[in-house]
């Protein structure tokens, strides 16, 4: 999709573009300023502080070797072994899987991650070891470090950026809102700035979220549906990111593809996700909380297995067109797309627990509680027809099969058999 019309904007905006855009820009600007001046700074404890030093010949050689594809081609979109990709958030759940998939097919891959303490950094470092064994160098640094990003682009002529670094989680935003502005808004701008100044400019694929649908009651969620009623600060920062993406596409000619992920799960997953901590608590005999919506409504999620998400991410990279700018100047209309990546098969959380009980051979101690007002929504369901048509995206793993693979990994990993989880 080329041109200046944003695929992120609900169609009714087209009738009143100027006042509507001004309104939302004002809202986002006010939100950012409020959080910056009224919120505590992000946690910068010693465990969270990233490495202060980088550079030097040895470091540059590692970056260059990691980013070098198996073979070279004059075609920017040749794919499969011809690309050089910068993956942000490479030690994260989705980032590590995508980086491995790209490296295994022969692409050059360089990762960057700040290894923050939102959840246990040892899991992130274990993922990094998997990447290092595959030949992927993960730079320890912050995406808000513009000098570091520019240095990486000086060393490697990246054809693509897979931007997956973000502050995740709906509930944590109530405790540390400024971390979401720092990572999801300022961090996104920092990445876009590095990309628009690069010559040649890379194509960008980045992770938005199904959370942007917010209080939208129409299901299944389609990309053209309304996304101007976020239910959480996390969702608001992702929605702001989509509008920022439109701006950089419009002004600088960056080719940008946004992916709205729906409840990703699987091996090497995030410990803050329900399926993960349910597994831990069931094994420890601790009670788990199962939330209900208003009027005892079941909470359901469109659980999407990690391998299916990876296929969608790689397909987005392979179909991304070139950016049209050079040195920060736009030379023509550039591609701007957004896709849902889900399993299009919502499952009640109660069924998730039932499957885990059978796989773990343990009965869960359940507490059924009303859903707290923390930004969570009752139901998610992806319409994936656009991704199916344009990316040939077709999820193949149902929840039963996916959870079986996760439980196998979990039992191995926490018994110390990490080498079996390559």
Short mmCIF file of N, CA and C in Angstrom, two decimals, residues 37-144:
data_model
loop_
_atom_site.label_atom_id
_atom_site.label_comp_id
_atom_site.label_asym_id
_atom_site.label_seq_id
_atom_site.Cartn_x
_atom_site.Cartn_y
_atom_site.Cartn_z
N UNK A 37 6.56 14.27 33.03
CA UNK A 37 6.77 15.18 34.15
C UNK A 37 6.10 14.73 35.45
N UNK A 38 5.21 13.72 35.38
CA UNK A 38 4.49 13.28 36.57
C UNK A 38 4.77 11.84 36.94
N UNK A 39 5.54 11.13 36.16
CA UNK A 39 5.84 9.74 36.44
C UNK A 39 7.27 9.58 36.88
N UNK A 40 7.55 8.58 37.73
CA UNK A 40 8.95 8.32 38.07
C UNK A 40 9.69 7.82 36.85
N UNK A 41 10.99 8.04 36.77
CA UNK A 41 11.76 7.57 35.61
C UNK A 41 11.78 6.06 35.58
N UNK A 42 12.05 5.47 34.40
CA UNK A 42 12.15 4.02 34.33
C UNK A 42 13.20 3.49 35.30
N UNK A 43 12.97 2.29 35.79
CA UNK A 43 13.87 1.65 36.73
C UNK A 43 15.24 1.47 36.10
N UNK A 44 16.26 2.07 36.71
CA UNK A 44 17.62 1.95 36.20
C UNK A 44 18.52 1.36 37.27
N UNK A 45 18.01 0.33 37.94
CA UNK A 45 18.79 -0.38 38.95
C UNK A 45 19.98 -1.05 38.28
N UNK A 46 20.99 -1.46 39.07
CA UNK A 46 22.18 -2.09 38.45
C UNK A 46 21.84 -3.28 37.57
N UNK A 47 20.81 -4.05 37.91
CA UNK A 47 20.44 -5.19 37.09
C UNK A 47 19.86 -4.77 35.76
N UNK A 48 19.27 -3.58 35.73
CA UNK A 48 18.61 -3.12 34.51
C UNK A 48 19.55 -2.29 33.64
N UNK A 49 20.55 -1.68 34.24
CA UNK A 49 21.41 -0.77 33.49
C UNK A 49 22.16 -1.52 32.40
N UNK A 50 22.08 -1.05 31.18
CA UNK A 50 22.73 -1.74 30.07
C UNK A 50 24.20 -1.38 30.02
N UNK A 51 24.92 -2.15 29.27
CA UNK A 51 26.35 -1.92 29.15
C UNK A 51 26.63 -0.51 28.63
N UNK A 52 27.52 0.19 29.31
CA UNK A 52 27.79 1.58 28.94
C UNK A 52 28.78 1.68 27.80
N UNK A 53 29.58 0.63 27.58
CA UNK A 53 30.63 0.71 26.57
C UNK A 53 30.30 -0.19 25.39
N UNK A 54 30.63 0.30 24.20
CA UNK A 54 30.52 -0.47 22.98
C UNK A 54 31.49 0.14 21.98
N UNK A 55 31.79 -0.59 20.97
CA UNK A 55 32.72 -0.08 19.97
C UNK A 55 34.06 -0.81 20.03
N UNK A 56 34.97 -0.38 19.22
CA UNK A 56 36.27 -1.03 19.12
C UNK A 56 36.29 -2.00 17.95
N UNK A 57 37.48 -2.34 17.51
CA UNK A 57 37.63 -3.17 16.32
C UNK A 57 37.01 -4.55 16.49
N UNK A 58 37.25 -5.17 17.65
CA UNK A 58 36.70 -6.51 17.89
C UNK A 58 35.18 -6.49 17.87
N UNK A 59 34.60 -5.49 18.53
CA UNK A 59 33.14 -5.35 18.57
C UNK A 59 32.59 -5.11 17.17
N UNK A 60 33.24 -4.25 16.40
CA UNK A 60 32.78 -3.96 15.05
C UNK A 60 32.86 -5.19 14.14
N UNK A 61 33.90 -6.00 14.32
CA UNK A 61 34.02 -7.22 13.53
C UNK A 61 32.88 -8.19 13.84
N UNK A 62 32.50 -8.28 15.11
CA UNK A 62 31.39 -9.16 15.48
C UNK A 62 30.09 -8.69 14.84
N UNK A 63 29.87 -7.38 14.87
CA UNK A 63 28.66 -6.83 14.25
C UNK A 63 28.67 -7.11 12.75
N UNK A 64 29.80 -6.84 12.11
CA UNK A 64 29.90 -7.02 10.66
C UNK A 64 29.71 -8.47 10.26
N UNK A 65 30.34 -9.39 10.96
CA UNK A 65 30.21 -10.81 10.64
C UNK A 65 28.79 -11.31 10.86
N UNK A 66 28.16 -10.85 11.94
CA UNK A 66 26.80 -11.28 12.24
C UNK A 66 25.81 -10.76 11.21
N UNK A 67 26.05 -9.54 10.72
CA UNK A 67 25.13 -8.93 9.77
C UNK A 67 25.35 -9.30 8.33
N UNK A 68 26.39 -10.10 8.07
CA UNK A 68 26.71 -10.47 6.68
C UNK A 68 25.84 -11.65 6.24
N UNK A 69 25.06 -11.50 5.18
CA UNK A 69 24.23 -12.63 4.69
C UNK A 69 25.09 -13.71 4.06
N UNK A 70 24.50 -14.90 3.95
CA UNK A 70 25.23 -16.04 3.39
C UNK A 70 25.65 -15.78 1.95
N UNK A 71 24.78 -15.12 1.19
CA UNK A 71 25.11 -14.78 -0.20
C UNK A 71 24.62 -13.38 -0.48
N UNK A 72 25.13 -12.79 -1.52
CA UNK A 72 24.79 -11.41 -1.85
C UNK A 72 23.99 -11.35 -3.14
N UNK A 73 23.11 -10.37 -3.21
CA UNK A 73 22.28 -10.18 -4.40
C UNK A 73 22.04 -8.69 -4.58
N UNK A 74 22.00 -8.22 -5.81
CA UNK A 74 21.72 -6.80 -6.03
C UNK A 74 20.29 -6.42 -5.71
N UNK A 75 19.42 -7.41 -5.57
CA UNK A 75 18.01 -7.12 -5.32
C UNK A 75 17.76 -6.92 -3.84
N UNK A 76 17.20 -5.78 -3.49
CA UNK A 76 16.89 -5.45 -2.10
C UNK A 76 15.90 -6.45 -1.51
N UNK A 77 14.98 -6.94 -2.31
CA UNK A 77 13.92 -7.82 -1.81
C UNK A 77 14.13 -9.27 -2.22
N UNK A 78 15.41 -9.66 -2.43
CA UNK A 78 15.67 -11.01 -2.90
C UNK A 78 15.25 -12.06 -1.89
N UNK A 79 15.42 -11.77 -0.60
CA UNK A 79 14.99 -12.70 0.45
C UNK A 79 15.88 -13.92 0.55
N UNK A 80 15.62 -14.73 1.56
CA UNK A 80 16.26 -16.03 1.77
C UNK A 80 17.78 -16.03 1.54
N UNK A 81 18.48 -15.53 2.56
CA UNK A 81 19.92 -15.57 2.49
C UNK A 81 20.58 -14.35 1.89
N UNK A 82 19.81 -13.37 1.47
CA UNK A 82 20.37 -12.18 0.83
C UNK A 82 20.19 -10.91 1.66
N UNK A 83 19.48 -10.99 2.76
CA UNK A 83 19.13 -9.79 3.50
C UNK A 83 20.06 -9.57 4.69
N UNK A 84 20.15 -8.31 5.12
CA UNK A 84 20.82 -7.96 6.37
C UNK A 84 19.77 -7.28 7.25
N UNK A 85 19.49 -7.89 8.40
CA UNK A 85 18.36 -7.45 9.22
C UNK A 85 18.83 -7.08 10.63
N UNK A 86 18.45 -5.90 11.08
CA UNK A 86 18.64 -5.50 12.46
C UNK A 86 17.37 -5.87 13.22
N UNK A 87 17.49 -6.71 14.25
CA UNK A 87 16.34 -7.12 15.05
C UNK A 87 16.44 -6.48 16.42
N UNK A 88 15.55 -5.56 16.72
CA UNK A 88 15.53 -4.97 18.06
C UNK A 88 14.70 -5.86 18.98
N UNK A 89 15.05 -5.85 20.26
CA UNK A 89 14.40 -6.76 21.20
C UNK A 89 14.74 -8.21 20.89
N UNK A 90 15.98 -8.45 20.43
CA UNK A 90 16.36 -9.77 19.93
C UNK A 90 16.44 -10.82 21.03
N UNK A 91 16.62 -10.41 22.27
CA UNK A 91 16.64 -11.38 23.37
C UNK A 91 15.25 -11.60 23.96
N UNK A 92 14.25 -10.97 23.37
CA UNK A 92 12.88 -11.15 23.82
C UNK A 92 12.27 -12.41 23.23
N UNK A 93 11.03 -12.66 23.56
CA UNK A 93 10.33 -13.88 23.14
C UNK A 93 10.22 -13.95 21.62
N UNK A 94 9.48 -13.02 21.02
CA UNK A 94 9.29 -13.05 19.57
C UNK A 94 10.60 -12.71 18.85
N UNK A 95 11.34 -11.74 19.38
CA UNK A 95 12.57 -11.32 18.73
C UNK A 95 13.58 -12.44 18.56
N UNK A 96 13.76 -13.27 19.59
CA UNK A 96 14.74 -14.35 19.50
C UNK A 96 14.33 -15.38 18.47
N UNK A 97 13.03 -15.69 18.40
CA UNK A 97 12.55 -16.67 17.42
C UNK A 97 12.69 -16.15 15.99
N UNK A 98 12.37 -14.88 15.78
CA UNK A 98 12.48 -14.30 14.44
C UNK A 98 13.94 -14.23 14.02
N UNK A 99 14.81 -13.80 14.92
CA UNK A 99 16.24 -13.71 14.60
C UNK A 99 16.80 -15.07 14.21
N UNK A 100 16.41 -16.12 14.94
CA UNK A 100 16.88 -17.46 14.61
C UNK A 100 16.37 -17.91 13.25
N UNK A 101 15.11 -17.65 12.97
CA UNK A 101 14.53 -18.07 11.69
C UNK A 101 15.25 -17.41 10.52
N UNK A 102 15.53 -16.12 10.65
CA UNK A 102 16.22 -15.40 9.58
C UNK A 102 17.65 -15.90 9.42
N UNK A 103 18.33 -16.13 10.54
CA UNK A 103 19.72 -16.59 10.46
C UNK A 103 19.80 -17.99 9.87
N UNK A 104 18.86 -18.86 10.25
CA UNK A 104 18.89 -20.24 9.77
C UNK A 104 18.68 -20.33 8.26
N UNK A 105 18.01 -19.35 7.67
CA UNK A 105 17.83 -19.40 6.21
C UNK A 105 18.93 -18.67 5.47
N UNK A 106 19.85 -18.08 6.22
CA UNK A 106 21.02 -17.49 5.58
C UNK A 106 21.11 -15.98 5.59
N UNK A 107 20.13 -15.30 6.16
CA UNK A 107 20.20 -13.85 6.23
C UNK A 107 21.22 -13.41 7.28
N UNK A 108 21.79 -12.23 7.07
CA UNK A 108 22.62 -11.63 8.10
C UNK A 108 21.71 -11.02 9.16
N UNK A 109 22.02 -11.25 10.43
CA UNK A 109 21.17 -10.76 11.52
C UNK A 109 22.04 -10.19 12.63
N UNK A 110 21.74 -8.96 13.04
CA UNK A 110 22.34 -8.36 14.23
C UNK A 110 21.20 -8.02 15.18
N UNK A 111 21.37 -8.36 16.45
CA UNK A 111 20.34 -8.07 17.43
C UNK A 111 20.76 -6.96 18.36
N UNK A 112 19.78 -6.34 18.99
CA UNK A 112 20.02 -5.36 20.05
C UNK A 112 18.96 -5.55 21.11
N UNK A 113 19.37 -5.49 22.38
CA UNK A 113 18.44 -5.67 23.49
C UNK A 113 19.04 -5.02 24.74
N UNK A 114 18.20 -4.43 25.59
CA UNK A 114 18.72 -3.79 26.80
C UNK A 114 18.63 -4.69 28.04
N UNK A 115 18.06 -5.89 27.91
CA UNK A 115 18.02 -6.88 28.99
C UNK A 115 17.46 -6.28 30.28
N UNK A 116 16.35 -5.55 30.17
CA UNK A 116 15.79 -4.92 31.36
C UNK A 116 15.18 -5.96 32.31
N UNK A 117 14.77 -5.50 33.47
CA UNK A 117 14.31 -6.41 34.52
C UNK A 117 12.79 -6.48 34.63
N UNK A 118 12.08 -6.17 33.56
CA UNK A 118 10.62 -6.32 33.59
C UNK A 118 10.25 -7.76 33.96
N UNK A 119 10.97 -8.72 33.40
CA UNK A 119 10.92 -10.09 33.92
C UNK A 119 12.35 -10.62 33.97
N UNK A 120 12.55 -11.78 34.54
CA UNK A 120 13.86 -12.34 34.84
C UNK A 120 14.83 -12.23 33.66
N UNK A 121 15.87 -11.39 33.77
CA UNK A 121 16.82 -11.25 32.66
C UNK A 121 17.57 -12.53 32.34
N UNK A 122 17.62 -13.50 33.27
CA UNK A 122 18.34 -14.73 32.98
C UNK A 122 17.70 -15.49 31.82
N UNK A 123 16.39 -15.38 31.66
CA UNK A 123 15.72 -16.01 30.53
C UNK A 123 16.14 -15.34 29.23
N UNK A 124 16.27 -14.03 29.26
CA UNK A 124 16.72 -13.30 28.07
C UNK A 124 18.15 -13.66 27.71
N UNK A 125 18.99 -13.83 28.73
CA UNK A 125 20.38 -14.18 28.47
C UNK A 125 20.50 -15.62 27.97
N UNK A 126 19.59 -16.48 28.42
CA UNK A 126 19.58 -17.85 27.88
C UNK A 126 19.16 -17.84 26.42
N UNK A 127 18.21 -16.97 26.07
CA UNK A 127 17.84 -16.85 24.65
C UNK A 127 19.03 -16.34 23.84
N UNK A 128 19.78 -15.38 24.42
CA UNK A 128 20.93 -14.85 23.70
C UNK A 128 21.97 -15.94 23.44
N UNK A 129 22.14 -16.86 24.38
CA UNK A 129 23.08 -17.96 24.16
C UNK A 129 22.65 -18.82 22.97
N UNK A 130 21.34 -19.03 22.85
CA UNK A 130 20.83 -19.76 21.69
C UNK A 130 21.18 -19.02 20.40
N UNK A 131 21.03 -17.72 20.42
CA UNK A 131 21.33 -16.92 19.24
C UNK A 131 22.83 -16.93 18.93
N UNK A 132 23.65 -16.84 19.96
CA UNK A 132 25.09 -16.85 19.74
C UNK A 132 25.55 -18.16 19.13
N UNK A 133 24.94 -19.28 19.55
CA UNK A 133 25.30 -20.57 18.96
C UNK A 133 24.94 -20.62 17.49
N UNK A 134 23.93 -19.86 17.10
CA UNK A 134 23.52 -19.81 15.69
C UNK A 134 24.29 -18.77 14.88
N UNK A 135 25.13 -17.99 15.57
CA UNK A 135 25.92 -16.98 14.87
C UNK A 135 25.34 -15.59 14.87
N UNK A 136 24.37 -15.33 15.75
CA UNK A 136 23.76 -14.00 15.84
C UNK A 136 24.36 -13.24 17.02
N UNK A 137 24.95 -12.10 16.74
CA UNK A 137 25.51 -11.24 17.79
C UNK A 137 24.42 -10.30 18.28
N UNK A 138 24.16 -10.34 19.60
CA UNK A 138 23.16 -9.46 20.20
C UNK A 138 23.90 -8.37 20.98
N UNK A 139 23.79 -7.14 20.50
CA UNK A 139 24.41 -6.00 21.15
C UNK A 139 23.59 -5.64 22.38
N UNK A 140 24.27 -5.44 23.51
CA UNK A 140 23.56 -5.01 24.70
C UNK A 140 23.53 -3.49 24.72
N UNK A 141 22.37 -2.93 24.49
CA UNK A 141 22.23 -1.49 24.41
C UNK A 141 20.78 -1.09 24.30
N UNK A 142 20.52 0.19 24.40
CA UNK A 142 19.16 0.73 24.40
C UNK A 142 18.84 1.33 23.03
N UNK A 143 17.62 1.08 22.54
CA UNK A 143 17.24 1.64 21.25
C UNK A 143 17.13 3.16 21.28
N UNK A 144 17.09 3.75 22.48
CA UNK A 144 17.07 5.20 22.59
C UNK A 144 18.48 5.81 22.48
#
